[in-house]
PDB file of C-alpha atoms in Angstrom:
ATOM      1  CA  UNK A   7       0.121   0.058  -0.042  1.00 40.00           C
ATOM      2  CA  UNK A   8       1.454   3.434  -1.108  1.00 47.00           C
ATOM      3  CA  UNK A   9       1.771   6.494   1.405  1.00 49.00           C
ATOM      4  CA  UNK A  10      -1.214   8.139  -0.257  1.00 52.00           C
ATOM      5  CA  UNK A  11      -3.602   4.968   0.610  1.00 61.00           C
ATOM      6  CA  UNK A  12      -2.162   4.718   4.121  1.00 66.00           C
ATOM      7  CA  UNK A  13      -2.618   8.258   4.910  1.00 66.00           C
ATOM      8  CA  UNK A  14      -5.984   8.381   3.550  1.00 67.00           C
ATOM      9  CA  UNK A  15      -7.060   5.336   5.559  1.00 69.00           C
ATOM     10  CA  UNK A  16      -5.550   6.656   8.585  1.00 70.00           C
ATOM     11  CA  UNK A  17      -7.407   9.819   8.392  1.00 69.00           C
ATOM     12  CA  UNK A  18     -10.753   8.123   7.892  1.00 70.00           C
ATOM     13  CA  UNK A  19     -10.054   6.060  11.026  1.00 72.00           C
ATOM     14  CA  UNK A  20      -9.665   9.146  13.061  1.00 69.00           C
ATOM     15  CA  UNK A  21     -12.782  10.631  11.395  1.00 68.00           C
ATOM     16  CA  UNK A  22     -14.711   7.635  12.503  1.00 71.00           C
ATOM     17  CA  UNK A  23     -13.356   7.598  16.113  1.00 69.00           C
ATOM     18  CA  UNK A  24     -14.455  11.483  16.267  1.00 63.00           C
ATOM     19  CA  UNK A  25     -17.684  10.889  14.859  1.00 66.00           C
ATOM     20  CA  UNK A  26     -18.471   8.067  17.299  1.00 66.00           C
ATOM     21  CA  UNK A  27     -17.714  10.380  20.084  1.00 65.00           C
ATOM     22  CA  UNK A  28     -20.002  13.058  18.606  1.00 64.00           C
ATOM     23  CA  UNK A  29     -22.699  10.636  17.515  1.00 65.00           C
ATOM     24  CA  UNK A  30     -25.378  12.230  19.187  1.00 63.00           C
ATOM     25  CA  UNK A  31     -24.802  15.328  17.083  1.00 63.00           C
ATOM     26  CA  UNK A  32     -24.332  13.507  13.861  1.00 63.00           C
ATOM     27  CA  UNK A  33     -27.656  11.668  14.012  1.00 63.00           C
ATOM     28  CA  UNK A  34     -29.507  15.224  14.059  1.00 66.00           C
ATOM     29  CA  UNK A  35     -27.788  16.101  10.619  1.00 66.00           C
ATOM     30  CA  UNK A  36     -30.168  15.094   7.862  1.00 66.00           C
ATOM     31  CA  UNK A  37     -28.603  12.889   5.022  1.00 70.00           C
ATOM     32  CA  UNK A  38     -25.297  12.483   7.102  1.00 72.00           C
ATOM     33  CA  UNK A  39     -25.732   8.922   8.014  1.00 75.00           C
ATOM     34  CA  UNK A  40     -26.042   7.072   4.674  1.00 80.00           C
ATOM     35  CA  UNK A  41     -22.779   8.570   2.936  1.00 79.00           C
ATOM     36  CA  UNK A  42     -21.076   7.992   6.527  1.00 77.00           C
ATOM     37  CA  UNK A  43     -21.875   4.415   6.550  1.00 82.00           C
ATOM     38  CA  UNK A  44     -20.794   4.080   2.928  1.00 84.00           C
ATOM     39  CA  UNK A  45     -17.715   5.697   3.801  1.00 82.00           C
ATOM     40  CA  UNK A  46     -17.002   3.269   6.580  1.00 82.00           C
ATOM     41  CA  UNK A  47     -17.305   0.292   4.060  1.00 87.00           C
ATOM     42  CA  UNK A  48     -14.887   1.965   1.622  1.00 85.00           C
ATOM     43  CA  UNK A  49     -12.263   2.216   4.400  1.00 84.00           C
ATOM     44  CA  UNK A  50     -13.057  -1.736   5.211  1.00 86.00           C
ATOM     45  CA  UNK A  51     -12.657  -2.565   1.446  1.00 87.00           C
ATOM     46  CA  UNK A  52      -9.376  -0.660   1.027  1.00 84.00           C
ATOM     47  CA  UNK A  53      -8.180  -2.596   4.237  1.00 83.00           C
ATOM     48  CA  UNK A  54      -9.316  -5.876   2.575  1.00 85.00           C
ATOM     49  CA  UNK A  55      -7.646  -5.249  -0.658  1.00 84.00           C
ATOM     50  CA  UNK A  56      -4.432  -3.876   0.893  1.00 79.00           C
ATOM     51  CA  UNK A  57      -4.073  -7.292   2.860  1.00 80.00           C
ATOM     52  CA  UNK A  58      -4.856  -9.280  -0.287  1.00 79.00           C
ATOM     53  CA  UNK A  59      -2.273  -7.437  -2.230  1.00 76.00           C
ATOM     54  CA  UNK A  60       0.235  -7.570   0.828  1.00 72.00           C
ATOM     55  CA  UNK A  61      -0.211 -11.334   1.045  1.00 70.00           C
ATOM     56  CA  UNK A  62       0.375 -11.777  -2.762  1.00 64.00           C
ATOM     57  CA  UNK A  63       3.509  -9.677  -2.585  1.00 60.00           C
ATOM     58  CA  UNK A  64       4.851 -11.559   0.381  1.00 60.00           C
ATOM     59  CA  UNK A  65       4.320 -14.904  -1.248  1.00 59.00           C
ATOM     60  CA  UNK A  66       5.939 -13.656  -4.393  1.00 59.00           C
ATOM     61  CA  UNK A  67       9.045 -12.091  -2.743  1.00 62.00           C
ATOM     62  CA  UNK A  68       9.377 -15.225  -0.207  1.00 64.00           C
ATOM     63  CA  UNK A  69       9.396 -17.674  -3.273  1.00 68.00           C
ATOM     64  CA  UNK A  70      11.774 -15.785  -5.217  1.00 70.00           C
ATOM     65  CA  UNK A  71      14.200 -15.127  -2.340  1.00 71.00           C
ATOM     66  CA  UNK A  72      14.259 -19.001  -1.620  1.00 74.00           C
ATOM     67  CA  UNK A  73      14.583 -19.638  -5.367  1.00 80.00           C
ATOM     68  CA  UNK A  74      17.460 -16.996  -5.638  1.00 82.00           C
ATOM     69  CA  UNK A  75      19.252 -18.244  -2.688  1.00 84.00           C
ATOM     70  CA  UNK A  76      19.074 -21.987  -3.459  1.00 87.00           C
ATOM     71  CA  UNK A  77      20.161 -21.669  -7.175  1.00 90.00           C
ATOM     72  CA  UNK A  78      23.012 -19.132  -6.341  1.00 89.00           C
ATOM     73  CA  UNK A  79      24.360 -21.356  -3.532  1.00 90.00           C
ATOM     74  CA  UNK A  80      24.410 -24.556  -5.574  1.00 92.00           C
ATOM     75  CA  UNK A  81      25.935 -22.564  -8.613  1.00 93.00           C
ATOM     76  CA  UNK A  82      28.664 -21.010  -6.534  1.00 91.00           C
ATOM     77  CA  UNK A  83      29.350 -24.414  -4.906  1.00 91.00           C
ATOM     78  CA  UNK A  84      30.018 -26.152  -8.164  1.00 93.00           C
ATOM     79  CA  UNK A  85      31.800 -23.036  -9.651  1.00 92.00           C
ATOM     80  CA  UNK A  86      34.141 -23.035  -6.691  1.00 90.00           C
ATOM     81  CA  UNK A  87      35.041 -26.803  -6.879  1.00 91.00           C
ATOM     82  CA  UNK A  88      35.314 -26.481 -10.667  1.00 93.00           C
ATOM     83  CA  UNK A  89      37.881 -23.424 -10.153  1.00 91.00           C
ATOM     84  CA  UNK A  90      39.685 -25.722  -7.641  1.00 90.00           C
ATOM     85  CA  UNK A  91      40.093 -28.454 -10.144  1.00 91.00           C
ATOM     86  CA  UNK A  92      41.098 -26.176 -12.820  1.00 92.00           C
ATOM     87  CA  UNK A  93      43.977 -24.765 -10.608  1.00 90.00           C
ATOM     88  CA  UNK A  94      44.982 -28.262  -9.645  1.00 90.00           C
ATOM     89  CA  UNK A  95      45.631 -29.325 -13.266  1.00 92.00           C
ATOM     90  CA  UNK A  96      46.753 -26.115 -14.110  1.00 92.00           C
ATOM     91  CA  UNK A  97      43.933 -25.410 -16.574  1.00 91.00           C
ATOM     92  CA  UNK A  98      44.039 -21.596 -16.291  1.00 89.00           C
ATOM     93  CA  UNK A  99      41.604 -21.079 -19.211  1.00 90.00           C
ATOM     94  CA  UNK A 100      38.940 -23.159 -17.173  1.00 91.00           C
ATOM     95  CA  UNK A 101      39.597 -21.308 -14.036  1.00 88.00           C
ATOM     96  CA  UNK A 102      39.277 -17.833 -15.862  1.00 87.00           C
ATOM     97  CA  UNK A 103      35.761 -18.942 -17.525  1.00 86.00           C
ATOM     98  CA  UNK A 104      34.415 -20.035 -14.100  1.00 84.00           C
ATOM     99  CA  UNK A 105      35.922 -17.402 -11.645  1.00 79.00           C
ATOM    100  CA  UNK A 106      32.602 -17.375  -9.671  1.00 79.00           C
ATOM    101  CA  UNK A 107      31.492 -17.667  -6.156  1.00 78.00           C
ATOM    102  CA  UNK A 108      28.356 -17.190  -4.446  1.00 76.00           C
ATOM    103  CA  UNK A 109      28.894 -13.693  -3.501  1.00 77.00           C
ATOM    104  CA  UNK A 110      29.859 -12.687  -7.066  1.00 81.00           C
ATOM    105  CA  UNK A 111      26.752 -14.465  -8.589  1.00 82.00           C
ATOM    106  CA  UNK A 112      24.413 -12.373  -6.156  1.00 75.00           C
ATOM    107  CA  UNK A 113      25.880  -9.218  -7.741  1.00 75.00           C
ATOM    108  CA  UNK A 114      24.250  -9.913 -10.965  1.00 76.00           C
ATOM    109  CA  UNK A 115      20.538  -8.805 -11.511  1.00 71.00           C
ATOM    110  CA  UNK A 116      18.110 -11.448 -10.645  1.00 70.00           C
ATOM    111  CA  UNK A 117      16.828 -12.078 -14.234  1.00 70.00           C
ATOM    112  CA  UNK A 118      20.730 -12.712 -14.954  1.00 81.00           C
ATOM    113  CA  UNK A 119      21.188 -15.462 -12.420  1.00 85.00           C
ATOM    114  CA  UNK A 120      19.875 -18.313 -14.254  1.00 88.00           C
ATOM    115  CA  UNK A 121      22.063 -17.316 -17.231  1.00 88.00           C
ATOM    116  CA  UNK A 122      25.040 -17.429 -15.100  1.00 91.00           C
ATOM    117  CA  UNK A 123      24.122 -20.553 -13.480  1.00 92.00           C
ATOM    118  CA  UNK A 124      23.469 -22.444 -16.949  1.00 92.00           C
ATOM    119  CA  UNK A 125      26.946 -21.342 -18.035  1.00 92.00           C
ATOM    120  CA  UNK A 126      28.376 -22.661 -14.818  1.00 94.00           C
ATOM    121  CA  UNK A 127      26.692 -25.946 -15.325  1.00 94.00           C
ATOM    122  CA  UNK A 128      27.464 -26.248 -19.242  1.00 94.00           C
ATOM    123  CA  UNK A 129      31.193 -25.735 -18.361  1.00 93.00           C
ATOM    124  CA  UNK A 130      31.122 -27.794 -15.466  1.00 93.00           C
ATOM    125  CA  UNK A 131      29.153 -30.885 -16.972  1.00 94.00           C
ATOM    126  CA  UNK A 132      31.913 -31.020 -19.665  1.00 93.00           C
ATOM    127  CA  UNK A 133      34.385 -32.065 -16.897  1.00 93.00           C
ATOM    128  CA  UNK A 134      31.787 -34.194 -15.130  1.00 92.00           C
ATOM    129  CA  UNK A 135      34.188 -37.192 -14.723  1.00 91.00           C
ATOM    130  CA  UNK A 136      37.109 -35.575 -13.223  1.00 91.00           C
ATOM    131  CA  UNK A 137      34.826 -33.228 -11.189  1.00 92.00           C
ATOM    132  CA  UNK A 138      33.064 -36.254  -9.346  1.00 90.00           C
ATOM    133  CA  UNK A 139      36.469 -36.956  -7.794  1.00 87.00           C
ATOM    134  CA  UNK A 140      36.421 -33.336  -6.417  1.00 86.00           C
ATOM    135  CA  UNK A 141      33.144 -33.852  -4.589  1.00 85.00           C
ATOM    136  CA  UNK A 142      30.674 -32.947  -7.219  1.00 90.00           C
ATOM    137  CA  UNK A 143      28.351 -35.728  -7.170  1.00 91.00           C
ATOM    138  CA  UNK A 144      25.969 -36.645 -10.096  1.00 91.00           C
ATOM    139  CA  UNK A 145      22.990 -35.521  -7.932  1.00 93.00           C
ATOM    140  CA  UNK A 146      24.118 -32.007  -7.617  1.00 92.00           C
ATOM    141  CA  UNK A 147      24.621 -31.700 -11.543  1.00 93.00           C
ATOM    142  CA  UNK A 148      21.056 -32.896 -11.836  1.00 94.00           C
ATOM    143  CA  UNK A 149      19.867 -30.601  -8.885  1.00 93.00           C
ATOM    144  CA  UNK A 150      21.612 -27.546 -10.511  1.00 93.00           C
ATOM    145  CA  UNK A 151      19.961 -28.447 -14.132  1.00 93.00           C
ATOM    146  CA  UNK A 152      16.565 -28.755 -12.370  1.00 92.00           C
ATOM    147  CA  UNK A 153      16.782 -25.476 -10.191  1.00 91.00           C
ATOM    148  CA  UNK A 154      17.777 -23.580 -13.291  1.00 90.00           C
ATOM    149  CA  UNK A 155      14.423 -24.619 -15.122  1.00 88.00           C
ATOM    150  CA  UNK A 156      12.429 -24.160 -12.041  1.00 85.00           C
ATOM    151  CA  UNK A 157      13.776 -20.598 -11.586  1.00 83.00           C
ATOM    152  CA  UNK A 158      12.997 -19.814 -15.350  1.00 77.00           C
ATOM    153  CA  UNK A 159       9.512 -21.215 -15.054  1.00 77.00           C
ATOM    154  CA  UNK A 160       8.562 -19.423 -11.735  1.00 74.00           C
ATOM    155  CA  UNK A 161       9.874 -16.257 -13.295  1.00 67.00           C
ATOM    156  CA  UNK A 162       7.397 -16.644 -15.992  1.00 64.00           C
ATOM    157  CA  UNK A 163       4.523 -17.675 -13.558  1.00 65.00           C
ATOM    158  CA  UNK A 164       5.308 -14.936 -11.355  1.00 66.00           C
ATOM    159  CA  UNK A 165       4.315 -12.437 -13.972  1.00 67.00           C
ATOM    160  CA  UNK A 166       0.587 -13.470 -13.300  1.00 69.00           C
ATOM    161  CA  UNK A 167       1.138 -12.690  -9.655  1.00 71.00           C
ATOM    162  CA  UNK A 168       2.518  -9.201 -10.666  1.00 69.00           C
ATOM    163  CA  UNK A 169      -0.496  -8.548 -12.958  1.00 72.00           C
ATOM    164  CA  UNK A 170      -2.680  -9.523 -10.042  1.00 75.00           C
ATOM    165  CA  UNK A 171      -0.977  -7.261  -7.625  1.00 75.00           C
ATOM    166  CA  UNK A 172      -1.534  -4.496 -10.221  1.00 74.00           C
ATOM    167  CA  UNK A 173      -4.984  -5.240 -10.270  1.00 80.00           C
ATOM    168  CA  UNK A 174      -5.408  -4.892  -6.538  1.00 81.00           C
ATOM    169  CA  UNK A 175      -3.324  -1.493  -6.883  1.00 78.00           C
ATOM    170  CA  UNK A 176      -6.085  -0.128  -9.385  1.00 78.00           C
ATOM    171  CA  UNK A 177      -8.800  -1.257  -7.225  1.00 82.00           C
ATOM    172  CA  UNK A 178      -7.444   0.485  -4.090  1.00 81.00           C
ATOM    173  CA  UNK A 179      -6.948   3.554  -5.937  1.00 79.00           C
ATOM    174  CA  UNK A 180     -10.524   3.567  -7.243  1.00 81.00           C
ATOM    175  CA  UNK A 181     -11.758   2.853  -3.918  1.00 82.00           C
ATOM    176  CA  UNK A 182      -9.717   5.897  -2.603  1.00 79.00           C
ATOM    177  CA  UNK A 183     -11.199   8.100  -5.302  1.00 76.00           C
ATOM    178  CA  UNK A 184     -14.491   6.937  -4.542  1.00 79.00           C
ATOM    179  CA  UNK A 185     -14.075   7.632  -0.736  1.00 79.00           C
ATOM    180  CA  UNK A 186     -12.827  11.061  -1.508  1.00 74.00           C
ATOM    181  CA  UNK A 187     -15.923  12.042  -3.317  1.00 74.00           C
ATOM    182  CA  UNK A 188     -18.027  10.864  -0.548  1.00 78.00           C
ATOM    183  CA  UNK A 189     -15.696  12.492   1.912  1.00 74.00           C
ATOM    184  CA  UNK A 190     -16.221  15.661   0.232  1.00 70.00           C
ATOM    185  CA  UNK A 191     -20.027  15.454   0.652  1.00 70.00           C
ATOM    186  CA  UNK A 192     -19.915  14.759   4.236  1.00 69.00           C
ATOM    187  CA  UNK A 193     -17.407  17.656   4.901  1.00 65.00           C
ATOM    188  CA  UNK A 194     -20.010  19.813   3.261  1.00 65.00           C
ATOM    189  CA  UNK A 195     -22.275  18.833   5.986  1.00 63.00           C
ATOM    190  CA  UNK A 196     -19.847  19.180   8.607  1.00 60.00           C
ATOM    191  CA  UNK A 197     -18.918  22.859   7.609  1.00 60.00           C
ATOM    192  CA  UNK A 198     -22.711  23.963   7.387  1.00 60.00           C
ATOM    193  CA  UNK A 199     -23.948  21.913  10.554  1.00 60.00           C
ATOM    194  CA  UNK A 200     -21.090  21.646  12.954  1.00 59.00           C
ATOM    195  CA  UNK A 201     -19.018  24.743  12.754  1.00 62.00           C
ATOM    196  CA  UNK A 202     -21.074  26.656  15.425  1.00 62.00           C
ATOM    197  CA  UNK A 203     -23.094  23.853  17.031  1.00 60.00           C
ATOM    198  CA  UNK A 204     -20.236  21.319  17.506  1.00 61.00           C
ATOM    199  CA  UNK A 205     -16.899  23.138  17.312  1.00 66.00           C
ATOM    200  CA  UNK A 206     -14.809  20.426  18.408  1.00 66.00           C
ATOM    201  CA  UNK A 207     -15.938  17.929  15.728  1.00 60.00           C
ATOM    202  CA  UNK A 208     -15.611  20.784  13.136  1.00 60.00           C
ATOM    203  CA  UNK A 209     -11.780  21.363  14.487  1.00 64.00           C
ATOM    204  CA  UNK A 210     -11.086  17.608  14.294  1.00 60.00           C
ATOM    205  CA  UNK A 211     -12.064  17.800  10.528  1.00 57.00           C
ATOM    206  CA  UNK A 212     -10.389  20.744   9.509  1.00 58.00           C
ATOM    207  CA  UNK A 213      -7.180  20.052  11.283  1.00 57.00           C
ATOM    208  CA  UNK A 214      -6.044  17.176   9.154  1.00 50.00           C
ATOM    209  CA  UNK A 215      -3.056  18.168   7.082  1.00 37.00           C
ATOM    210  CA  UNK A 216      -4.216  15.574   4.301  1.00 38.00           C
ATOM    211  CA  UNK A 217      -4.511  17.215   0.916  1.00 39.00           C
ATOM    212  CA  UNK A 218      -8.014  15.648   0.445  1.00 39.00           C
ATOM    213  CA  UNK A 219      -9.127  17.918   3.167  1.00 39.00           C
ATOM    214  CA  UNK A 220     -10.403  21.320   2.101  1.00 39.00           C
ATOM    215  CA  UNK A 221      -9.251  24.197   4.111  1.00 36.00           C
ATOM    216  CA  UNK A 222     -12.173  26.811   4.244  1.00 33.00           C
ATOM    217  CA  UNK A 223     -14.124  24.696   2.102  1.00 33.00           C
ATOM    218  CA  UNK A 224     -11.909  25.157  -0.746  1.00 39.00           C
ATOM    219  CA  UNK A 225     -10.614  22.102  -2.970  1.00 42.00           C
ATOM    220  CA  UNK A 226      -6.996  21.454  -3.348  1.00 47.00           C
ATOM    221  CA  UNK A 227      -6.480  20.454  -7.195  1.00 65.00           C
ATOM    222  CA  UNK A 228      -4.681  17.274  -6.948  1.00 73.00           C
ATOM    223  CA  UNK A 229      -3.991  14.149  -8.962  1.00 78.00           C
ATOM    224  CA  UNK A 230      -2.125  10.806  -8.650  1.00 81.00           C
ATOM    225  CA  UNK A 231       0.446   9.347 -11.086  1.00 86.00           C
ATOM    226  CA  UNK A 232       1.077   5.572 -10.519  1.00 83.00           C
ATOM    227  CA  UNK A 233       2.711   2.645 -12.550  1.00 85.00           C
ATOM    228  CA  UNK A 234       5.372   0.180 -12.651  1.00 85.00           C
ATOM    229  CA  UNK A 235       8.928  -0.240 -13.850  1.00 88.00           C
ATOM    230  CA  UNK A 236       9.610  -3.374 -15.889  1.00 84.00           C
ATOM    231  CA  UNK A 237      12.001  -4.994 -18.257  1.00 85.00           C
ATOM    232  CA  UNK A 238      11.194  -4.231 -21.969  1.00 84.00           C
ATOM    233  CA  UNK A 239       9.945  -7.065 -24.059  1.00 77.00           C
ATOM    234  CA  UNK A 240       9.952  -9.396 -20.803  1.00 73.00           C
ATOM    235  CA  UNK A 241       7.267  -7.906 -18.592  1.00 71.00           C
ATOM    236  CA  UNK A 242       9.369  -8.794 -15.650  1.00 76.00           C
ATOM    237  CA  UNK A 243       8.922  -5.984 -12.887  1.00 80.00           C
ATOM    238  CA  UNK A 244      12.138  -4.506 -11.359  1.00 82.00           C
ATOM    239  CA  UNK A 245      12.875  -1.740  -8.779  1.00 82.00           C
ATOM    240  CA  UNK A 246      14.085   1.401 -10.118  1.00 86.00           C
ATOM    241  CA  UNK A 247      14.552   5.415  -9.229  1.00 91.00           C
ATOM    242  CA  UNK A 248      11.666   7.477 -10.726  1.00 93.00           C
ATOM    243  CA  UNK A 249      11.959  11.160 -10.673  1.00 93.00           C
ATOM    244  CA  UNK A 250       9.226  13.719 -11.559  1.00 93.00           C
ATOM    245  CA  UNK A 251       9.925  17.433 -12.034  1.00 93.00           C
ATOM    246  CA  UNK A 252       7.793  20.360 -13.075  1.00 91.00           C
ATOM    247  CA  UNK A 253       5.070  22.632 -11.655  1.00 86.00           C
ATOM    248  CA  UNK A 254       7.353  23.569  -8.858  1.00 84.00           C
ATOM    249  CA  UNK A 255       7.935  19.812  -7.935  1.00 87.00           C
ATOM    250  CA  UNK A 256      11.187  18.107  -7.917  1.00 89.00           C
ATOM    251  CA  UNK A 257      11.191  14.553  -6.436  1.00 88.00           C
ATOM    252  CA  UNK A 258      13.075  11.477  -6.662  1.00 86.00           C
ATOM    253  CA  UNK A 259      12.118   8.144  -5.331  1.00 83.00           C
ATOM    254  CA  UNK A 260      12.884   4.464  -5.278  1.00 80.00           C
ATOM    255  CA  UNK A 261       9.923   2.493  -6.684  1.00 75.00           C
ATOM    256  CA  UNK A 262       8.330   0.273  -4.376  1.00 65.00           C
ATOM    257  CA  UNK A 263       8.502  -3.375  -4.051  1.00 58.00           C
ATOM    258  CA  UNK A 264       8.201  -5.262  -7.214  1.00 68.00           C
ATOM    259  CA  UNK A 265       8.483  -1.972  -9.379  1.00 78.00           C
ATOM    260  CA  UNK A 266       5.447   0.051  -8.207  1.00 81.00           C
ATOM    261  CA  UNK A 267       5.687   3.839  -7.750  1.00 85.00           C
ATOM    262  CA  UNK A 268       3.348   6.373  -6.746  1.00 82.00           C
ATOM    263  CA  UNK A 269       3.295  10.132  -6.851  1.00 84.00           C
ATOM    264  CA  UNK A 270       0.418  12.372  -5.452  1.00 79.00           C
ATOM    265  CA  UNK A 271       1.149  16.055  -7.007  1.00 83.00           C
ATOM    266  CA  UNK A 272      -0.881  19.297  -7.865  1.00 83.00           C
ATOM    267  CA  UNK A 273      -2.553  19.358 -11.046  1.00 85.00           C
ATOM    268  CA  UNK A 274      -0.120  20.347 -13.966  1.00 89.00           C
ATOM    269  CA  UNK A 275       2.460  19.210 -16.667  1.00 92.00           C
ATOM    270  CA  UNK A 276       5.464  16.950 -15.452  1.00 94.00           C
ATOM    271  CA  UNK A 277       8.436  15.477 -16.861  1.00 95.00           C
ATOM    272  CA  UNK A 278       9.252  11.827 -15.546  1.00 95.00           C
ATOM    273  CA  UNK A 279      12.400   9.622 -15.650  1.00 95.00           C
ATOM    274  CA  UNK A 280      12.809   6.179 -14.602  1.00 94.00           C
ATOM    275  CA  UNK A 281      16.433   4.890 -14.143  1.00 92.00           C
ATOM    276  CA  UNK A 282      18.301   1.528 -13.067  1.00 90.00           C
ATOM    277  CA  UNK A 283      21.715   0.580 -13.372  1.00 86.00           C
ATOM    278  CA  UNK A 284      22.526  -1.606 -16.219  1.00 87.00           C
ATOM    279  CA  UNK A 285      19.523  -0.104 -18.099  1.00 90.00           C
ATOM    280  CA  UNK A 286      18.759   2.832 -20.393  1.00 92.00           C
ATOM    281  CA  UNK A 287      16.792   5.721 -18.809  1.00 93.00           C
ATOM    282  CA  UNK A 288      13.319   6.285 -19.856  1.00 93.00           C
ATOM    283  CA  UNK A 289      11.687   9.575 -19.896  1.00 95.00           C
ATOM    284  CA  UNK A 290       8.134  10.925 -20.544  1.00 94.00           C
ATOM    285  CA  UNK A 291       8.496  14.743 -21.235  1.00 91.00           C
ATOM    286  CA  UNK A 292       4.657  15.646 -21.164  1.00 90.00           C
ATOM    287  CA  UNK A 293       2.730  13.974 -18.378  1.00 92.00           C
ATOM    288  CA  UNK A 294      -0.504  15.928 -17.817  1.00 91.00           C
ATOM    289  CA  UNK A 295      -2.431  15.612 -14.335  1.00 88.00           C
ATOM    290  CA  UNK A 296      -5.632  16.736 -13.853  1.00 83.00           C
ATOM    291  CA  UNK A 297      -7.438  17.260 -10.605  1.00 76.00           C
ATOM    292  CA  UNK A 298      -8.948  14.042  -9.192  1.00 68.00           C
ATOM    293  CA  UNK A 299      -7.436  12.111 -11.775  1.00 74.00           C
ATOM    294  CA  UNK A 300      -5.353   8.904 -11.483  1.00 77.00           C
ATOM    295  CA  UNK A 301      -2.671   8.580 -14.188  1.00 85.00           C
ATOM    296  CA  UNK A 302      -1.176   5.146 -15.145  1.00 83.00           C
ATOM    297  CA  UNK A 303       2.382   5.526 -16.321  1.00 87.00           C
ATOM    298  CA  UNK A 304       4.507   2.329 -17.047  1.00 88.00           C
ATOM    299  CA  UNK A 305       8.235   2.468 -17.688  1.00 91.00           C
ATOM    300  CA  UNK A 306       9.623  -0.154 -20.004  1.00 89.00           C
ATOM    301  CA  UNK A 307      13.391  -0.114 -19.491  1.00 91.00           C
ATOM    302  CA  UNK A 308      15.742  -1.683 -22.261  1.00 90.00           C
ATOM    303  CA  UNK A 309      18.844  -3.393 -21.079  1.00 87.00           C
ATOM    304  CA  UNK A 310      22.083  -1.568 -21.838  1.00 83.00           C
ATOM    305  CA  UNK A 311      24.261  -4.370 -21.476  1.00 67.00           C
ATOM    306  CA  UNK A 312      23.878  -8.098 -22.019  1.00 54.00           C
ATOM    307  CA  UNK A 313      25.470 -10.859 -19.946  1.00 48.00           C
ATOM    308  CA  UNK A 314      28.279 -12.558 -22.098  1.00 44.00           C
TER     309      UNK A 314
END
């Protein structure tokens, strides 16, 4: 859940606590109760969607972590033993081609790890007979081959998980937008009915610093830009640094887990850039944000180098 949604939900919960405290005053306001209860349901819907999305993220990242750790560990072990064999027989060419350790493998991008592991496997299997005398069993060769295939298959299936996470994100933003509209309606009633008759409740509403609250009953024109950073032609989400400039705004933030980013900014025109080491930066020059609008903007980053 992004900061905007968290702040919105936290504010709603404060409002409900305050309204419960002044419930006797609230029931006297005509037309207040129905939107108030609808807003409560929206808050619960946001909570529910956020939990589902969080569970999806946790399941995805835990699986990916275990796959990465297991594959990197086994590939690193086989590479180290193979290098030891190469130095023993004075085969400097073989040693140079497999100068990998577990730590060095982890320095590669996650999408490159199976490629490195496959290179290690192919090189080591060519010396299978000799290496079996150095502690690499046939089971280890088979395990590495299987783990590489599983890692590649899991990477493809996890794209579906990412798409589902995107769906939850869109649903949450839609709920926030719906809730904001209803809250505006409730605030109109608060301003008219409670300013003098219930000043404490009026103060509680107007003292909220969140941008969706209107000071002196005036709207602040804002919109939301959200989206994902992923690898071009592969659809694999990646973390990156996203910058937004223009209209007096100059922000730079790392995308959330699995490539997601969100900016809530005043209406206007912006330039946005997504960057990641090893990739060509992508720029959008004219991103138009209008009041109460959610703009979906996805960055497809092309790799600047390829693993040899």
